[in-house]
Amino acid sequence: MSQHPSILDHLPAGAEPATIDDQGRLQVPPQPAVGFIEGDGIGPDIWRAARLVLDAAVAKAYGGDRRIHWVELLVGEKAYQATGEYLPQRVFDDIRDLLLAIKGPLTTPVGGGMRSLNVTLRQRLDLYACIRPVKWIPGVPSPVKRPEAVDMVIYRENTEDLYAGIEWPAGSPEADWFIAELKRRFGADVRPGSAIGVKPMSAFGSQRLVRMALEYALRSGKDSLTLVHKGNIMKYTEGAFRDWGYELARQQYGERTVPEGQPASPGQVVIKDRIADNMFQQVLLRPEEFSVLAMPNLNGDYLSDALAAQVGGLGMAPGANLGDHCSLFEATHGSAPKYAGQDKVNPSSLILSGAMLLEHMGWSEAAGAITPALSRAVQDGVVTYDLARQIEGATEVSCSAFARAVAERL
Ligand code: NAD
């Protein structure tokens, strides 16, 4: 039982929560309450900027018929100051009740063995898919020759793999116990005094992630789904991820999918797989061959950032964490503490994450207006410092001025 009053009893006047219907579909009222976590460091700056653009996009698309009531949820330094905890228990209940939330970056305090607040939020809310669309926005500087060829959506498993948090330091009694048991029971040699980390991966965890990616591919008319794994080396974890993915497609989506190499009918999604190291060069050399990607946690972490760099860097990359119940949209970069409170950094990542939130809510008219408006601002040379130094003749503006520039171009 929760110890605190439900957030649903304290919503702003006129606000209602989103709900899930009998078929498991999200139902969003015209005036939904949506949670926001401002975040640490640059979080307040980029959240103010993102909120301005999101509210303007909704107002422009629907007049007064729809509006979002933003409800603040305290996490991070702001929560610590108010409650003495960085991640109060109530925030989990609040997000479960509201179903929808968006967050700025959170600082992970160094030392004290504290786990990342982001990882904890994802795991405790069972937000098992981290989704990162990677598409170049015209005007944005890129280090590759053909950024326009990149149009991929990454589905990264969020709860298993080496990120499950099951690890022990070198020399600890737990690590030493493991080393002794591995030798005694299985004859496996591990160098004495090693640190130990555990890599759990299940058919359940892998298949629900692949299912979400496949449903997206089918719904959006995408032509392929690529399973990215390191199964040549880690056969029973990463190799099984690949096998479980193919099995799901064959058994549950037999008519609508086809394995690579066989003739595909229109509307079928081609299921293929690539070894992760090879994939890093494939996305550079043949980006047009890939569309939706599904992968385990660690591969997904690396590849998301590498792909983001191809289309303009983390400052431009949006992200969402989705489960079967609630969802949490987020900026993909960190809290950049040295720029905190300077109204300086690029709010695009959080603005575009907000566009994903609107799309998820089914508010496509508002969502669809944001990327073109942002692109127009960049093409007009109105950009924050990070892009200004890469675009000749650009006008450097503050974080808030950039948001106003985007809102004016909606
Ligand atoms: P960071 O992403 O905060 O910053 C690295 C550098 O990237 C910054 O110095 C800045 O030059 C640039 N940068 C980041 N965001 C930018 C933006 N919006 N516009 C322009 N430039 C931007 O990474 P870090 O320094 O490794 O981490 C700082 C803190 O953030 C740490 O406590 C870390 O744990 C946390 N973190 C949080 C998240 C998250 O909340 N999802 C993700 C990564 C890191």
mmCIF file of N, CA and C and ligand atoms in Angstrom, residues 42 46 103-110 116 118 122 314-316 330-339 344-349 384-386 389, ligand 1:
data_model
loop_
_atom_site.group_PDB
_atom_site.id
_atom_site.type_symbol
_atom_site.label_atom_id
_atom_site.label_comp_id
_atom_site.label_asym_id
_atom_site.label_seq_id
_atom_site.Cartn_x
_atom_site.Cartn_y
_atom_site.Cartn_z
ATOM 1 N N ILE A 42 21.241 21.271 -16.671
ATOM 2 C CA ILE A 42 20.562 22.037 -17.733
ATOM 3 C C ILE A 42 19.078 21.693 -17.842
ATOM 4 N N ILE A 46 16.184 23.356 -20.466
ATOM 5 C CA ILE A 46 15.662 22.681 -21.669
ATOM 6 C C ILE A 46 14.191 22.292 -21.477
ATOM 7 N N LYS A 103 10.888 13.565 -19.078
ATOM 8 C CA LYS A 103 11.899 13.984 -18.117
ATOM 9 C C LYS A 103 13.114 14.626 -18.779
ATOM 10 N N GLY A 104 13.685 15.554 -18.052
ATOM 11 C CA GLY A 104 14.988 16.092 -18.420
ATOM 12 C C GLY A 104 16.061 15.158 -17.874
ATOM 13 N N PRO A 105 17.331 15.487 -18.108
ATOM 14 C CA PRO A 105 18.413 14.607 -17.649
ATOM 15 C C PRO A 105 18.594 14.681 -16.140
ATOM 16 N N LEU A 106 19.029 13.586 -15.557
ATOM 17 C CA LEU A 106 19.270 13.538 -14.113
ATOM 18 C C LEU A 106 20.741 13.255 -13.850
ATOM 19 N N THR A 107 21.306 13.979 -12.920
ATOM 20 C CA THR A 107 22.688 13.731 -12.533
ATOM 21 C C THR A 107 22.731 12.481 -11.674
ATOM 22 N N THR A 108 23.682 11.607 -11.959
ATOM 23 C CA THR A 108 23.893 10.478 -11.056
ATOM 24 C C THR A 108 24.977 10.901 -10.075
ATOM 25 N N PRO A 109 24.622 11.127 -8.785
ATOM 26 C CA PRO A 109 25.643 11.586 -7.837
ATOM 27 C C PRO A 109 26.800 10.583 -7.803
ATOM 28 N N VAL A 110 28.018 11.096 -7.853
ATOM 29 C CA VAL A 110 29.183 10.215 -7.891
ATOM 30 C C VAL A 110 29.470 9.712 -6.482
ATOM 31 N N SER A 116 22.286 4.585 -11.123
ATOM 32 C CA SER A 116 21.732 5.645 -11.964
ATOM 33 C C SER A 116 20.228 5.759 -11.740
ATOM 34 N N ASN A 118 18.180 7.005 -13.769
ATOM 35 C CA ASN A 118 17.515 6.648 -15.030
ATOM 36 C C ASN A 118 17.307 5.152 -15.135
ATOM 37 N N ARG A 122 13.691 3.091 -15.180
ATOM 38 C CA ARG A 122 13.324 2.173 -16.264
ATOM 39 C C ARG A 122 13.014 0.788 -15.719
ATOM 40 N N LEU A 314 24.034 13.898 -29.853
ATOM 41 C CA LEU A 314 23.062 13.617 -28.788
ATOM 42 C C LEU A 314 22.144 14.794 -28.497
ATOM 43 N N GLY A 315 22.621 15.999 -28.725
ATOM 44 C CA GLY A 315 21.799 17.189 -28.462
ATOM 45 C C GLY A 315 20.538 17.206 -29.328
ATOM 46 N N MET A 316 20.542 16.401 -30.401
ATOM 47 C CA MET A 316 19.409 16.381 -31.329
ATOM 48 C C MET A 316 18.592 15.099 -31.221
ATOM 49 N N GLU A 330 12.299 11.062 -22.836
ATOM 50 C CA GLU A 330 13.436 11.744 -22.206
ATOM 51 C C GLU A 330 14.465 12.250 -23.196
ATOM 52 N N ALA A 331 15.145 13.319 -22.753
ATOM 53 C CA ALA A 331 16.337 13.776 -23.471
ATOM 54 C C ALA A 331 17.377 12.673 -23.347
ATOM 55 N N THR A 332 18.157 12.463 -24.403
ATOM 56 C CA THR A 332 19.086 11.340 -24.352
ATOM 57 C C THR A 332 20.458 11.738 -23.813
ATOM 58 N N HIS A 333 20.722 13.032 -23.728
ATOM 59 C CA HIS A 333 22.024 13.449 -23.192
ATOM 60 C C HIS A 333 21.932 13.613 -21.679
ATOM 61 N N GLY A 334 23.053 13.949 -21.056
ATOM 62 C CA GLY A 334 23.092 14.108 -19.605
ATOM 63 C C GLY A 334 22.792 15.535 -19.170
ATOM 64 N N SER A 335 23.107 15.819 -17.905
ATOM 65 C CA SER A 335 22.685 17.079 -17.301
ATOM 66 C C SER A 335 23.697 18.208 -17.481
ATOM 67 N N ALA A 336 24.792 17.932 -18.196
ATOM 68 C CA ALA A 336 25.823 18.938 -18.532
ATOM 69 C C ALA A 336 25.956 20.020 -17.459
ATOM 70 N N PRO A 337 26.356 19.653 -16.231
ATOM 71 C CA PRO A 337 26.300 20.608 -15.121
ATOM 72 C C PRO A 337 27.034 21.929 -15.366
ATOM 73 N N LYS A 338 28.068 21.892 -16.220
ATOM 74 C CA LYS A 338 28.811 23.160 -16.378
ATOM 75 C C LYS A 338 28.005 24.224 -17.115
ATOM 76 N N TYR A 339 26.932 23.833 -17.774
ATOM 77 C CA TYR A 339 26.095 24.827 -18.462
ATOM 78 C C TYR A 339 24.794 25.121 -17.711
ATOM 79 N N LYS A 344 21.688 28.274 -22.274
ATOM 80 C CA LYS A 344 22.634 28.243 -23.390
ATOM 81 C C LYS A 344 22.496 27.007 -24.287
ATOM 82 N N VAL A 345 22.179 25.861 -23.688
ATOM 83 C CA VAL A 345 22.315 24.610 -24.436
ATOM 84 C C VAL A 345 21.159 24.375 -25.408
ATOM 85 N N ASN A 346 21.328 23.329 -26.185
ATOM 86 C CA ASN A 346 20.375 22.978 -27.237
ATOM 87 C C ASN A 346 19.217 22.155 -26.648
ATOM 88 N N PRO A 347 17.994 22.660 -26.734
ATOM 89 C CA PRO A 347 16.863 21.906 -26.157
ATOM 90 C C PRO A 347 16.231 20.910 -27.132
ATOM 91 N N SER A 348 16.851 20.700 -28.305
ATOM 92 C CA SER A 348 16.194 19.904 -29.363
ATOM 93 C C SER A 348 15.872 18.483 -28.919
ATOM 94 N N SER A 349 16.784 17.864 -28.175
ATOM 95 C CA SER A 349 16.546 16.472 -27.782
ATOM 96 C C SER A 349 15.241 16.352 -26.994
ATOM 97 N N THR A 384 21.518 27.157 -31.307
ATOM 98 C CA THR A 384 22.280 27.310 -30.065
ATOM 99 C C THR A 384 23.779 27.100 -30.339
ATOM 100 N N TYR A 385 24.593 27.342 -29.310
ATOM 101 C CA TYR A 385 26.052 27.427 -29.504
ATOM 102 C C TYR A 385 26.660 26.189 -30.151
ATOM 103 N N ASP A 386 26.111 25.007 -29.790
ATOM 104 C CA ASP A 386 26.716 23.765 -30.269
ATOM 105 C C ASP A 386 26.610 23.621 -31.782
ATOM 106 N N ARG A 389 28.626 26.748 -33.918
ATOM 107 C CA ARG A 389 30.054 26.650 -34.242
ATOM 108 C C ARG A 389 30.305 25.731 -35.434
HETATM 109 P P1 NAD B 1 26.367 15.185 -20.679
HETATM 110 O O1 NAD B 1 25.549 14.685 -21.817
HETATM 111 O O2 NAD B 1 25.658 15.823 -19.561
HETATM 112 O O3 NAD B 1 27.399 16.273 -21.211
HETATM 113 C C1 NAD B 1 28.495 16.017 -22.057
HETATM 114 C C2 NAD B 1 28.745 17.260 -22.913
HETATM 115 O O4 NAD B 1 27.796 17.239 -23.964
HETATM 116 C C3 NAD B 1 28.485 18.588 -22.201
HETATM 117 O O5 NAD B 1 29.589 19.097 -21.555
HETATM 118 C C4 NAD B 1 28.091 19.460 -23.344
HETATM 119 O O6 NAD B 1 29.262 19.932 -23.975
HETATM 120 C C5 NAD B 1 27.386 18.531 -24.274
HETATM 121 N N1 NAD B 1 25.926 18.580 -24.176
HETATM 122 C C6 NAD B 1 25.099 17.752 -23.485
HETATM 123 N N2 NAD B 1 23.828 18.099 -23.659
HETATM 124 C C7 NAD B 1 23.843 19.178 -24.477
HETATM 125 C C8 NAD B 1 22.828 19.993 -25.038
HETATM 126 N N3 NAD B 1 21.523 19.780 -24.788
HETATM 127 N N4 NAD B 1 23.193 21.022 -25.830
HETATM 128 C C9 NAD B 1 24.465 21.256 -26.089
HETATM 129 N N5 NAD B 1 25.476 20.520 -25.605
HETATM 130 C C10 NAD B 1 25.170 19.487 -24.809
HETATM 131 O O7 NAD B 1 27.273 13.964 -20.173
HETATM 132 P P2 NAD B 1 28.171 13.801 -18.862
HETATM 133 O O8 NAD B 1 28.943 15.047 -18.639
HETATM 134 O O9 NAD B 1 28.868 12.530 -19.045
HETATM 135 O O10 NAD B 1 27.134 13.591 -17.666
HETATM 136 C C11 NAD B 1 26.706 14.604 -16.771
HETATM 137 C C12 NAD B 1 25.681 14.005 -15.809
HETATM 138 O O11 NAD B 1 24.534 13.568 -16.544
HETATM 139 C C13 NAD B 1 26.186 12.758 -15.067
HETATM 140 O O12 NAD B 1 25.760 12.839 -13.725
HETATM 141 C C14 NAD B 1 25.503 11.600 -15.775
HETATM 142 O O13 NAD B 1 25.294 10.520 -14.906
HETATM 143 C C15 NAD B 1 24.202 12.225 -16.186
HETATM 144 N N6 NAD B 1 23.564 11.580 -17.359
HETATM 145 C C16 NAD B 1 22.218 11.518 -17.354
HETATM 146 C C17 NAD B 1 21.536 10.985 -18.431
HETATM 147 C C18 NAD B 1 20.033 10.951 -18.395
HETATM 148 O O14 NAD B 1 19.420 11.546 -17.522
HETATM 149 N N7 NAD B 1 19.375 10.267 -19.327
HETATM 150 C C19 NAD B 1 22.244 10.527 -19.544
HETATM 151 C C20 NAD B 1 23.630 10.637 -19.546
HETATM 152 C C21 NAD B 1 24.291 11.184 -18.441
#
